[in-house]
Short mmCIF file of C-alpha atoms in Angstrom, two decimals:
data_model
loop_
_atom_site.label_atom_id
_atom_site.label_comp_id
_atom_site.label_asym_id
_atom_site.label_seq_id
_atom_site.Cartn_x
_atom_site.Cartn_y
_atom_site.Cartn_z
CA MET A 88 -83.86 170.80 -86.61
CA SER A 89 -87.50 171.98 -86.78
CA GLN A 90 -89.96 169.38 -87.96
CA SER A 91 -91.01 169.83 -92.05
CA PRO A 92 -94.50 171.01 -92.28
CA TRP A 93 -96.81 168.27 -92.39
CA TRP A 94 -97.89 169.29 -96.60
CA ARG A 95 -93.80 169.51 -97.87
CA GLY A 96 -93.67 166.59 -100.27
CA ALA A 97 -97.42 165.54 -98.91
CA VAL A 98 -98.98 163.51 -101.31
CA ILE A 99 -102.81 164.19 -101.77
CA TYR A 100 -105.52 162.59 -102.95
CA GLN A 101 -108.10 164.75 -104.83
CA VAL A 102 -112.09 163.46 -104.27
CA TYR A 103 -114.25 164.34 -107.01
CA PRO A 104 -117.70 163.61 -104.87
CA ARG A 105 -120.14 163.10 -107.83
CA SER A 106 -117.97 160.26 -108.92
CA PHE A 107 -116.58 158.57 -105.73
CA GLN A 108 -119.29 156.98 -103.82
CA ASP A 109 -123.42 156.87 -104.01
CA ALA A 110 -124.58 156.24 -100.80
CA ASN A 111 -128.26 157.14 -100.59
CA GLY A 112 -128.65 155.66 -104.21
CA ASP A 113 -129.59 158.65 -105.97
CA GLY A 114 -126.65 158.00 -108.60
CA VAL A 115 -124.85 160.69 -107.36
CA GLY A 116 -121.67 160.83 -105.02
CA ASP A 117 -122.27 162.39 -101.50
CA LEU A 118 -120.15 162.92 -98.41
CA PRO A 119 -121.61 159.90 -96.87
CA GLY A 120 -120.84 157.98 -99.69
CA LEU A 121 -117.16 159.28 -98.99
CA LEU A 122 -117.49 158.58 -95.28
CA MET A 123 -117.80 155.12 -96.11
CA ARG A 124 -114.36 154.94 -98.30
CA LEU A 125 -111.77 156.80 -96.17
CA PRO A 126 -110.76 153.85 -94.61
CA TYR A 127 -109.78 153.04 -98.61
CA ILE A 128 -108.07 156.27 -99.23
CA ALA A 129 -106.19 155.94 -96.12
CA GLY A 130 -104.79 152.60 -97.37
CA LEU A 131 -103.22 154.08 -100.16
CA GLY A 132 -100.82 156.09 -97.70
CA VAL A 133 -101.85 159.35 -99.01
CA ASP A 134 -101.02 162.17 -96.37
CA ALA A 135 -104.73 163.74 -97.01
CA ILE A 136 -107.36 164.34 -99.16
CA TRP A 137 -108.56 167.22 -101.49
CA ILE A 138 -112.75 167.69 -101.68
CA SER A 139 -113.99 169.04 -104.98
CA PRO A 140 -116.88 171.65 -104.31
CA PHE A 141 -120.20 169.74 -102.09
CA PHE A 142 -121.01 173.16 -101.32
CA LYS A 143 -124.66 174.78 -102.48
CA SER A 144 -124.99 175.21 -106.30
CA PRO A 145 -127.44 174.66 -109.38
CA MET A 146 -124.63 172.93 -111.11
CA HIS A 147 -124.47 174.93 -113.41
CA ASP A 148 -120.53 173.80 -113.70
CA PHE A 149 -121.06 170.89 -111.35
CA GLY A 150 -120.15 172.82 -107.82
CA TYR A 151 -117.71 175.44 -109.00
CA ASP A 152 -120.45 177.95 -109.79
CA ILE A 153 -121.20 178.34 -105.64
CA ALA A 154 -124.63 179.97 -104.05
CA ASP A 155 -123.69 179.39 -100.36
CA TYR A 156 -120.38 179.21 -99.61
CA ARG A 157 -121.36 178.14 -96.40
CA ALA A 158 -123.89 175.29 -96.75
CA VAL A 159 -123.39 171.98 -98.34
CA ASP A 160 -125.89 171.60 -101.29
CA PRO A 161 -128.68 168.74 -100.21
CA LEU A 162 -127.17 166.48 -103.24
CA PHE A 163 -124.32 165.84 -101.33
CA GLY A 164 -125.79 165.74 -97.90
CA THR A 165 -126.10 167.99 -94.38
CA LEU A 166 -123.23 170.28 -92.93
CA GLU A 167 -123.51 167.54 -89.90
CA ASP A 168 -122.46 164.93 -92.59
CA PHE A 169 -119.04 167.22 -93.68
CA ASP A 170 -118.08 167.20 -90.17
CA ARG A 171 -118.42 163.17 -89.98
CA VAL A 172 -116.33 163.27 -92.61
CA LEU A 173 -113.54 165.76 -91.48
CA ALA A 174 -113.42 163.78 -87.73
CA ARG A 175 -113.35 160.17 -89.16
CA ALA A 176 -110.82 161.59 -91.75
CA HIS A 177 -108.57 162.66 -88.78
CA GLU A 178 -108.77 159.58 -87.02
CA LEU A 179 -107.33 158.00 -89.93
CA GLY A 180 -104.29 160.33 -89.77
CA LEU A 181 -105.71 162.10 -93.22
CA ARG A 182 -105.60 166.24 -93.59
CA VAL A 183 -108.86 167.29 -95.42
CA MET A 184 -108.36 170.12 -97.56
CA ILE A 185 -111.88 171.64 -99.66
CA ASP A 186 -111.88 174.09 -102.80
CA GLN A 187 -112.79 177.46 -102.11
CA VAL A 188 -113.98 179.00 -105.48
CA LEU A 189 -113.42 183.04 -104.73
CA SER A 190 -113.21 184.72 -108.00
CA HIS A 191 -116.69 184.33 -108.81
CA THR A 192 -120.27 182.92 -107.45
CA SER A 193 -123.14 181.41 -108.89
CA ILE A 194 -126.20 183.62 -110.31
CA GLU A 195 -128.38 182.24 -107.56
CA HIS A 196 -125.84 183.64 -104.86
CA ASP A 197 -128.02 186.30 -102.84
CA TRP A 198 -124.96 188.54 -103.23
CA PHE A 199 -125.27 188.51 -107.28
CA LYS A 200 -129.56 188.40 -106.94
CA GLU A 201 -129.30 191.97 -105.02
CA SER A 202 -126.33 193.37 -107.08
CA ARG A 203 -128.12 192.74 -110.41
CA GLU A 204 -131.45 194.93 -109.21
CA ASN A 205 -129.97 198.61 -109.74
CA ARG A 206 -127.11 200.51 -109.74
CA ASP A 207 -127.65 201.84 -105.95
CA ASN A 208 -128.58 199.13 -103.71
CA ALA A 209 -125.73 197.54 -101.02
CA LYS A 210 -124.32 195.44 -103.54
CA ALA A 211 -124.19 196.99 -106.38
CA ASP A 212 -120.33 197.23 -106.95
CA TRP A 213 -119.91 193.31 -105.35
CA TYR A 214 -119.64 192.12 -109.30
CA VAL A 215 -117.62 194.01 -112.20
CA TRP A 216 -120.49 195.44 -113.84
CA ALA A 217 -119.76 197.90 -116.95
CA ASP A 218 -121.61 199.65 -119.64
CA PRO A 219 -121.99 199.31 -123.01
CA ARG A 220 -120.11 200.63 -126.04
CA GLU A 221 -121.84 203.56 -127.74
CA ASP A 222 -122.99 201.16 -130.14
CA GLY A 223 -124.19 198.65 -127.53
CA THR A 224 -121.44 195.95 -128.03
CA PRO A 225 -119.40 194.72 -124.65
CA PRO A 226 -117.11 196.95 -123.33
CA ASN A 227 -114.33 195.59 -124.32
CA ASN A 228 -112.74 191.83 -126.31
CA TRP A 229 -112.25 189.93 -123.22
CA LEU A 230 -113.52 186.22 -123.43
CA SER A 231 -114.69 183.26 -121.77
CA ILE A 232 -112.81 179.99 -121.38
CA PHE A 233 -116.14 178.19 -121.77
CA GLY A 234 -116.62 179.53 -125.12
CA GLY A 235 -117.80 183.68 -126.65
CA VAL A 236 -117.72 187.04 -124.90
CA ALA A 237 -116.71 187.53 -121.33
CA TRP A 238 -119.84 189.58 -121.16
CA GLN A 239 -123.66 189.25 -120.53
CA TRP A 240 -126.21 191.48 -120.27
CA GLU A 241 -128.40 192.31 -117.61
CA PRO A 242 -131.62 194.43 -118.57
CA ARG A 243 -132.42 195.75 -114.94
CA ARG A 244 -128.93 197.70 -114.68
CA ARG A 245 -129.07 198.27 -117.82
CA GLN A 246 -125.20 196.66 -117.86
CA TYR A 247 -123.01 193.86 -118.74
CA TYR A 248 -121.23 191.59 -115.99
CA LEU A 249 -118.27 189.76 -116.48
CA HIS A 250 -117.75 185.95 -116.77
CA ASN A 251 -114.67 184.66 -117.52
CA PHE A 252 -116.30 181.32 -117.26
CA LEU A 253 -119.93 180.07 -117.79
CA ALA A 254 -122.16 183.31 -117.87
CA SER A 255 -124.40 181.66 -114.90
CA GLN A 256 -120.63 182.43 -112.81
CA PRO A 257 -120.21 186.19 -112.37
CA ASP A 258 -117.30 187.41 -111.45
CA LEU A 259 -117.36 189.55 -107.99
CA ASN A 260 -115.10 192.53 -107.92
CA PHE A 261 -112.12 192.15 -105.86
CA HIS A 262 -111.35 195.85 -106.06
CA ASN A 263 -114.03 196.50 -103.56
CA PRO A 264 -113.35 195.75 -99.94
CA GLU A 265 -115.53 194.59 -98.66
CA VAL A 266 -115.68 191.51 -101.49
CA GLN A 267 -112.10 190.82 -99.83
CA GLN A 268 -113.85 191.26 -96.61
CA ALA A 269 -116.69 188.57 -97.30
CA ALA A 270 -114.53 185.89 -99.04
CA GLN A 271 -112.10 185.86 -96.31
CA ASP A 272 -114.52 185.63 -93.77
CA ASN A 273 -116.09 182.91 -95.75
CA VAL A 274 -112.69 181.20 -95.76
CA GLU A 275 -112.67 181.46 -91.65
CA PHE A 276 -116.09 179.88 -91.52
CA TRP A 277 -114.25 176.31 -93.14
CA LEU A 278 -110.94 176.96 -91.01
CA ASP A 279 -112.90 177.35 -87.98
CA ARG A 280 -114.55 174.05 -88.25
CA GLY A 281 -111.45 172.24 -88.45
CA VAL A 282 -109.91 171.74 -92.21
CA ASP A 283 -106.73 171.38 -92.90
CA GLY A 284 -106.39 173.57 -96.28
CA LEU A 285 -107.65 175.13 -98.93
CA ARG A 286 -107.22 174.14 -102.82
CA LEU A 287 -107.79 177.82 -103.88
CA ASP A 288 -109.81 177.37 -107.64
CA ALA A 289 -108.61 179.73 -110.41
CA ILE A 290 -106.99 182.00 -107.78
CA ASN A 291 -105.56 184.76 -110.33
CA PHE A 292 -108.48 185.30 -111.75
CA CYS A 293 -109.69 187.50 -108.49
CA PHE A 294 -109.10 190.75 -109.83
CA HIS A 295 -109.56 192.07 -113.39
CA ASP A 296 -107.86 195.13 -114.84
CA ALA A 297 -109.90 198.37 -113.50
CA GLN A 298 -109.51 200.30 -116.92
CA LEU A 299 -111.03 197.23 -118.67
CA ARG A 300 -108.67 197.38 -121.13
CA ASP A 301 -108.68 195.42 -124.21
CA ASN A 302 -106.43 191.94 -124.37
CA PRO A 303 -104.51 192.19 -127.21
CA PRO A 304 -104.24 190.04 -129.98
CA LYS A 305 -102.05 186.17 -130.11
CA PRO A 306 -100.68 185.10 -133.12
CA ALA A 307 -101.40 181.38 -134.47
CA ALA A 308 -98.11 180.05 -133.69
CA LEU A 309 -98.40 181.10 -130.17
CA ARG A 310 -101.73 179.74 -129.93
CA THR A 311 -101.42 177.17 -126.89
CA GLY A 312 -102.44 176.57 -123.76
CA ARG A 313 -103.39 175.10 -120.09
CA GLY A 314 -106.61 174.35 -119.79
CA PHE A 315 -108.07 175.45 -122.86
CA THR A 316 -107.47 174.03 -126.42
CA PRO A 317 -105.50 176.11 -129.32
CA ASP A 318 -109.04 176.20 -131.73
CA ASN A 319 -110.71 178.06 -128.75
CA PRO A 320 -111.20 181.72 -128.81
CA TYR A 321 -110.18 182.23 -125.59
CA ALA A 322 -106.35 180.90 -126.85
CA PHE A 323 -106.51 183.88 -129.80
CA GLN A 324 -105.58 186.48 -127.09
CA PHE A 325 -103.00 187.42 -124.64
CA HIS A 326 -104.52 187.74 -121.46
CA HIS A 327 -103.21 190.64 -119.94
CA TYR A 328 -106.46 192.32 -118.07
CA ASN A 329 -109.12 189.96 -117.40
CA ASN A 330 -106.39 188.00 -115.04
CA THR A 331 -103.48 187.61 -112.46
CA GLN A 332 -103.49 191.44 -111.95
CA PRO A 333 -101.07 192.98 -109.21
CA GLU A 334 -103.57 193.86 -106.77
CA ASN A 335 -104.20 189.92 -106.45
CA LEU A 336 -100.62 189.73 -104.22
CA GLY A 337 -101.74 192.07 -101.99
CA PHE A 338 -105.13 189.55 -101.33
CA LEU A 339 -103.05 186.63 -101.28
CA GLU A 340 -100.79 188.30 -98.07
CA ARG A 341 -104.30 189.19 -96.68
CA LEU A 342 -105.62 185.97 -96.74
CA ARG A 343 -101.82 184.24 -95.94
CA THR A 344 -102.30 186.51 -92.59
CA LEU A 345 -105.84 184.75 -92.06
CA MET A 346 -104.06 181.09 -92.52
CA ASP A 347 -101.49 181.78 -90.25
CA ARG A 348 -103.87 182.15 -87.26
CA TYR A 349 -104.52 178.03 -87.54
CA PRO A 350 -101.05 176.39 -87.23
CA GLY A 351 -100.52 174.18 -89.86
CA ALA A 352 -103.46 175.35 -92.11
CA VAL A 353 -102.09 175.04 -95.80
CA SER A 354 -103.30 176.86 -99.15
CA LEU A 355 -102.79 175.16 -103.00
CA GLY A 356 -103.07 178.10 -105.64
CA GLU A 357 -104.54 176.76 -109.25
CA ILE A 358 -102.75 179.00 -111.04
CA SER A 359 -103.63 179.47 -115.20
CA ALA A 360 -101.60 182.46 -116.80
CA GLU A 361 -99.68 183.42 -119.78
CA ASP A 362 -96.70 182.44 -117.70
CA SER A 363 -97.80 179.85 -115.25
CA LEU A 364 -94.77 179.21 -113.63
CA ALA A 365 -93.40 182.45 -113.10
CA THR A 366 -96.73 183.27 -111.60
CA THR A 367 -96.70 180.30 -109.36
CA ALA A 368 -93.43 181.19 -108.63
CA GLU A 369 -94.53 185.21 -107.75
CA TYR A 370 -97.54 183.62 -105.78
CA THR A 371 -95.92 181.18 -103.52
CA ARG A 372 -92.90 183.83 -101.97
CA PRO A 373 -92.81 184.07 -98.59
CA GLY A 374 -96.13 185.46 -97.06
CA ARG A 375 -98.13 184.54 -99.68
CA LEU A 376 -99.46 181.28 -100.93
CA HIS A 377 -97.82 178.02 -99.34
CA MET A 378 -97.68 175.91 -102.60
CA GLY A 379 -98.85 176.21 -106.24
CA TYR A 380 -99.98 174.22 -109.01
CA SER A 381 -100.26 175.25 -112.68
CA PHE A 382 -101.66 173.40 -115.62
CA GLU A 383 -97.77 172.46 -117.32
CA LEU A 384 -97.89 169.02 -116.72
CA LEU A 385 -101.40 168.71 -117.88
CA GLY A 386 -101.41 169.33 -121.49
CA ASP A 387 -100.31 166.81 -124.25
CA GLU A 388 -96.41 167.07 -124.03
CA CYS A 389 -94.85 164.31 -122.68
CA SER A 390 -91.53 164.07 -123.59
CA ALA A 391 -88.35 163.82 -120.94
CA ARG A 392 -87.33 167.14 -122.14
CA HIS A 393 -90.67 168.93 -121.56
CA ILE A 394 -90.68 167.44 -118.29
CA ARG A 395 -86.99 168.51 -117.29
CA ASP A 396 -87.77 171.76 -118.71
CA THR A 397 -90.95 172.78 -116.63
CA VAL A 398 -89.01 172.05 -113.72
CA GLU A 399 -86.11 173.46 -114.01
CA GLN A 400 -87.77 176.73 -114.91
CA LEU A 401 -89.94 176.36 -111.65
CA GLU A 402 -87.15 175.77 -109.68
CA ALA A 403 -85.18 178.72 -110.71
CA GLN A 404 -88.21 181.19 -110.13
CA MET A 405 -89.22 179.52 -107.39
CA THR A 406 -86.67 180.17 -104.66
CA ASP A 407 -88.77 180.48 -101.65
CA GLY A 408 -92.57 178.72 -102.46
CA TRP A 409 -92.76 174.95 -102.63
CA PRO A 410 -94.33 173.27 -106.01
CA CYS A 411 -97.18 170.75 -106.19
CA TRP A 412 -97.36 168.49 -108.98
CA SER A 413 -100.43 166.75 -110.99
CA LEU A 414 -100.47 164.76 -113.88
CA SER A 415 -104.24 164.52 -113.82
CA ASN A 416 -107.62 166.02 -112.33
CA HIS A 417 -111.19 166.46 -113.12
CA ASP A 418 -110.70 169.01 -115.75
CA VAL A 419 -108.09 167.20 -117.83
CA GLN A 420 -108.12 164.04 -119.93
CA ARG A 421 -106.65 161.23 -117.71
CA VAL A 422 -103.27 160.87 -118.07
CA VAL A 423 -102.74 157.19 -119.20
CA THR A 424 -105.04 158.46 -122.32
CA ARG A 425 -103.49 161.48 -122.53
CA TRP A 426 -99.49 160.52 -122.83
CA GLY A 427 -100.06 156.82 -123.83
CA GLY A 428 -102.46 156.49 -126.39
CA ARG A 429 -105.72 153.95 -127.27
CA ASN A 430 -103.45 151.56 -126.12
CA PRO A 431 -101.31 152.50 -123.58
CA SER A 432 -98.56 150.57 -121.96
CA PRO A 433 -99.93 148.21 -118.93
CA ASP A 434 -96.64 149.99 -117.39
CA LEU A 435 -97.38 153.52 -117.90
CA ALA A 436 -99.71 154.00 -115.18
CA ILE A 437 -97.11 153.23 -112.46
CA GLN A 438 -94.39 154.27 -113.91
CA LEU A 439 -96.04 158.03 -114.28
CA LEU A 440 -97.29 157.01 -110.31
CA ILE A 441 -94.12 157.27 -109.19
CA LEU A 442 -92.62 159.98 -111.45
CA VAL A 443 -94.54 162.43 -109.90
CA CYS A 444 -93.98 161.08 -106.61
CA CYS A 445 -90.36 161.44 -107.33
CA LEU A 446 -90.34 165.50 -108.39
CA ARG A 447 -89.50 167.85 -105.64
CA GLY A 448 -93.01 169.19 -104.32
CA SER A 449 -96.31 168.20 -103.02
CA VAL A 450 -98.41 165.53 -105.19
CA CYS A 451 -101.60 165.25 -106.31
CA ILE A 452 -102.97 161.81 -107.10
CA TYR A 453 -106.42 162.32 -108.84
CA GLN A 454 -109.18 159.86 -107.80
CA GLY A 455 -108.71 156.53 -109.98
CA GLU A 456 -105.06 157.14 -110.84
CA GLU A 457 -103.50 154.85 -108.49
CA LEU A 458 -106.00 152.16 -110.44
CA GLY A 459 -104.32 152.93 -114.04
CA LEU A 460 -108.14 154.31 -115.32
CA PRO A 461 -107.94 155.46 -118.92
CA GLU A 462 -110.18 157.87 -119.81
CA ALA A 463 -113.67 157.26 -120.39
CA GLU A 464 -115.40 157.04 -124.01
CA ILE A 465 -118.75 159.01 -123.27
CA PRO A 466 -121.17 159.52 -126.31
CA PHE A 467 -122.49 163.07 -126.98
CA GLU A 468 -126.20 162.32 -125.84
CA ALA A 469 -124.48 161.51 -122.17
CA ILE A 470 -122.37 164.34 -122.10
CA ARG A 471 -123.30 166.65 -119.32
CA ASP A 472 -119.94 169.37 -119.40
CA PRO A 473 -120.94 172.44 -120.70
CA TYR A 474 -117.73 173.35 -121.66
CA GLY A 475 -117.80 170.21 -124.04
CA ILE A 476 -121.30 170.45 -124.92
CA ALA A 477 -120.00 174.14 -126.70
CA PHE A 478 -116.86 172.59 -128.28
CA TRP A 479 -117.96 169.20 -129.34
CA PRO A 480 -116.61 167.29 -131.60
CA ASP A 481 -113.38 168.65 -131.32
CA PHE A 482 -113.12 168.89 -127.63
CA LYS A 483 -115.11 166.28 -125.71
CA GLY A 484 -115.50 168.32 -122.53
CA ARG A 485 -114.25 166.77 -119.13
CA ASP A 486 -116.97 164.08 -118.44
CA GLY A 487 -114.21 161.37 -119.70
CA CYS A 488 -112.04 161.96 -116.39
CA ARG A 489 -115.16 162.36 -114.07
CA THR A 490 -117.00 158.49 -114.39
CA PRO A 491 -118.04 157.31 -111.20
CA MET A 492 -115.06 155.33 -109.51
CA PRO A 493 -115.25 151.20 -110.03
CA TRP A 494 -115.24 149.61 -107.02
CA ASP A 495 -116.48 146.02 -107.63
CA ASP A 496 -115.80 143.28 -109.94
CA GLY A 497 -117.98 144.96 -113.68
CA GLY A 498 -117.07 148.13 -112.69
CA GLY A 499 -119.76 148.49 -110.07
CA GLY A 500 -120.13 149.72 -106.46
CA PHE A 501 -120.60 153.85 -107.26
CA SER A 502 -124.33 153.33 -106.76
CA THR A 503 -127.19 150.87 -106.37
CA ALA A 504 -129.18 154.03 -109.18
CA GLU A 505 -128.58 154.43 -113.08
CA ALA A 506 -125.12 156.96 -111.89
CA TRP A 507 -125.44 160.52 -113.22
CA LEU A 508 -122.65 159.16 -115.87
CA PRO A 509 -122.38 156.14 -117.37
CA VAL A 510 -119.56 153.71 -115.56
CA ALA A 511 -117.03 152.97 -118.37
CA ALA A 512 -117.09 149.37 -119.30
CA ALA A 513 -113.17 149.74 -119.44
CA HIS A 514 -112.67 150.17 -116.30
CA ALA A 515 -114.21 147.02 -115.65
CA SER A 516 -111.28 144.93 -115.22
CA LEU A 517 -109.58 147.71 -113.44
CA SER A 518 -111.88 148.36 -110.43
CA VAL A 519 -110.73 148.20 -106.87
CA ALA A 520 -111.98 144.89 -106.35
CA ARG A 521 -109.69 142.91 -109.11
CA GLN A 522 -106.27 144.97 -108.06
CA GLN A 523 -105.90 143.54 -104.83
CA GLN A 524 -103.99 141.31 -105.57
CA GLU A 525 -99.95 141.66 -105.96
CA GLY A 526 -98.57 143.32 -109.36
CA SER A 527 -101.27 145.24 -109.79
CA VAL A 528 -101.06 148.74 -110.20
CA LEU A 529 -103.29 149.30 -107.28
CA GLN A 530 -100.79 147.08 -104.91
CA ARG A 531 -97.32 148.79 -106.51
CA PHE A 532 -98.42 152.27 -105.72
CA ARG A 533 -99.54 151.59 -101.97
CA GLU A 534 -96.32 149.51 -102.03
CA PHE A 535 -94.40 152.42 -103.59
CA LEU A 536 -96.28 155.25 -101.02
CA ARG A 537 -95.18 153.10 -98.02
CA TRP A 538 -91.32 153.34 -99.29
CA ARG A 539 -91.48 157.24 -100.39
CA ARG A 540 -92.63 158.05 -97.02
CA GLU A 541 -89.37 157.10 -95.33
CA GLN A 542 -87.69 158.72 -97.86
CA PRO A 543 -86.18 162.31 -96.58
CA ALA A 544 -84.58 162.96 -100.30
CA LEU A 545 -88.09 162.49 -101.92
CA CYS A 546 -90.17 163.65 -99.08
CA GLY A 547 -88.00 166.96 -99.12
CA GLY A 548 -84.64 166.99 -101.06
CA THR A 549 -83.29 168.74 -104.01
CA ILE A 550 -83.30 168.19 -107.52
CA ARG A 551 -81.06 168.29 -110.08
CA PHE A 552 -81.45 166.48 -113.36
CA LEU A 553 -78.60 164.72 -115.49
CA ASP A 554 -78.15 165.24 -119.02
CA ALA A 555 -79.51 161.92 -120.87
CA PRO A 556 -81.04 161.10 -124.54
CA GLU A 557 -85.07 161.51 -125.13
CA PRO A 558 -87.46 159.56 -123.80
CA VAL A 559 -85.09 158.94 -120.88
CA LEU A 560 -85.52 161.30 -118.02
CA ALA A 561 -82.62 161.32 -115.03
CA PHE A 562 -82.33 163.33 -111.77
CA GLU A 563 -80.75 162.95 -108.73
CA ARG A 564 -82.79 164.01 -105.36
CA GLY A 565 -81.04 164.96 -102.38
CA ALA A 566 -81.36 164.99 -98.41
CA GLU A 567 -78.60 165.58 -95.32
CA ALA A 568 -78.22 161.75 -94.87
CA GLN A 569 -78.85 160.58 -98.40
CA ARG A 570 -78.93 160.88 -102.18
CA LEU A 571 -81.33 159.18 -104.54
CA LEU A 572 -80.50 158.56 -108.58
CA VAL A 573 -83.67 158.26 -109.92
CA ALA A 574 -84.46 157.19 -114.14
CA PHE A 575 -87.10 156.73 -115.86
CA ASN A 576 -87.68 155.42 -119.53
CA LEU A 577 -90.81 157.10 -120.97
CA GLY A 578 -90.38 155.24 -124.44
CA ASP A 579 -91.74 151.56 -125.54
CA THR A 580 -88.23 150.23 -126.28
CA PRO A 581 -84.96 149.84 -123.95
CA GLN A 582 -82.73 152.39 -123.77
CA ARG A 583 -79.32 152.34 -122.48
CA VAL A 584 -78.13 155.65 -120.67
CA CYS A 585 -74.05 156.72 -120.00
CA PHE A 586 -73.78 158.12 -117.16
CA PRO A 587 -71.54 157.42 -114.67
CA LEU A 588 -73.30 155.28 -111.82
CA PRO A 589 -70.81 155.05 -108.42
CA THR A 590 -69.69 151.24 -107.03
CA THR A 591 -71.55 151.77 -104.17
CA THR A 592 -75.13 151.87 -105.54
CA ALA A 593 -78.20 150.40 -104.09
CA ILE A 594 -81.27 149.49 -106.07
CA VAL A 595 -83.76 150.31 -103.51
CA TYR A 596 -86.73 150.30 -106.30
CA GLU A 597 -87.50 149.35 -110.11
CA SER A 598 -90.94 149.02 -111.50
CA ALA A 599 -88.75 146.06 -113.69
CA ALA A 600 -85.33 144.68 -114.15
CA ALA A 601 -82.51 147.39 -115.55
CA ALA A 602 -79.04 146.17 -116.83
CA GLN A 603 -76.59 147.80 -115.29
CA ASP A 604 -72.43 147.85 -115.69
CA ALA A 605 -70.10 149.95 -114.85
CA GLY A 606 -70.69 153.21 -117.04
CA SER A 607 -74.23 152.05 -118.25
CA LEU A 608 -77.92 151.43 -117.87
CA VAL A 609 -80.94 149.86 -119.60
CA LEU A 610 -83.45 150.54 -119.16
CA PRO A 611 -86.61 148.29 -120.20
CA PRO A 612 -89.84 150.08 -121.43
CA ARG A 613 -91.80 152.35 -119.45
CA GLY A 614 -89.53 151.35 -116.41
CA ALA A 615 -88.79 153.04 -113.16
CA TRP A 616 -85.49 153.00 -111.78
CA ILE A 617 -84.38 154.61 -108.23
CA ALA A 618 -81.02 153.84 -106.49
CA MET A 619 -79.22 155.25 -103.27
CA TYR A 620 -75.69 156.31 -103.28
#
């Protein structure tokens, strides 16, 4: 039997380099700092790292506004520093994935500087330009996720350009074949350099409706979304035309053809659409993306029913593709706060880490999640995120999950200078140094990943959910030579679950002692229980 690709069932550790480790004392994390900490990451037992953008950028959106796709921003180091990170990671047995932000650039990119000058230059059609309506207003009603209309006036061309995010992040025109080729050329640059995979940011935003049709209004009762809040005007529309266009499928297939020239290279798409699960299934069909993930488990809903429904809906639609799950990342409130409130149970952090690692698929773990870090409280005067500044105080932005990694006692060890965001006082007792003892979240996670690596049912088996009362989540994972029964009590009180338990059941993992008899199981608060049979 052929060996499964490395990324199926892999645990991928996301590094947000600005906040991971500062090596040169300027208060901002960098690639040499990441190099220093690679042994720590390898010691977790993860399979790969995903590094958020480190490319040349004016940093209006902290690296997701790229001015040069092939250059390392001096803030993070040099291209040679990246090569050293790549080589050392490979020595340690870690694969390296990098972000690629294909749908838009920075206004500082040379392509845009040329495109904006006039309507007849070589890059004139490389971005989404449109004439105003007769009254001078934008060409349609599209809105930006970061607030306000999605069109910015450019007096040199006497046209508007599209920006689905910040005004300083103009959207590329992927209807132009030259743009598609340029994007692939930039991807190929990094594949040639030896990266093992790409995390494709906002990958369903590459194409827009060429007719520029208005998005229809969304009734108030349906104004929910992933990656934005219901009070954001962006939630007031069905986004049928400004993203997730059918032409994107052809581009993904061409991108996959390129990646297939590099054995083992993997693509992971971030997808936020009107029906993200359906789009994820569509985008991961044979010949397209290897994996996809959505914001479905990155929101506030945390019931057992929601988790089950999300996984079952994707399983029903994703007949050939492969999912990737995450509970935290650099864009959302940290999960122990989001799902546990201001004073979460001390067992919540390890329970959620185990839960996400037991779902069928691959897993992304965000830096600090292995420490059980809560969301940091950031005063308004310290906020750096333009998203948070625009929507303050109802939405405080993304800085609370981006604060520096606490390495040493007292929450320090990140930098010898004042950090770009304040080091959270609440993180001091959860530092890496403080969690070297047995029984800490960090140590329990390391132990669990060592065990998980040897379980074929968890790394690549099937999943079947079992009926259980809220707040219990229960399912079976199965492979040819192994069957596991997995149960979680997502509540803060003990829960009795009644379902047939085979007499040959052997408990292989439990986060806290559970009571078991022939017909039922009593799970402790925030308990995780795995049995083999």
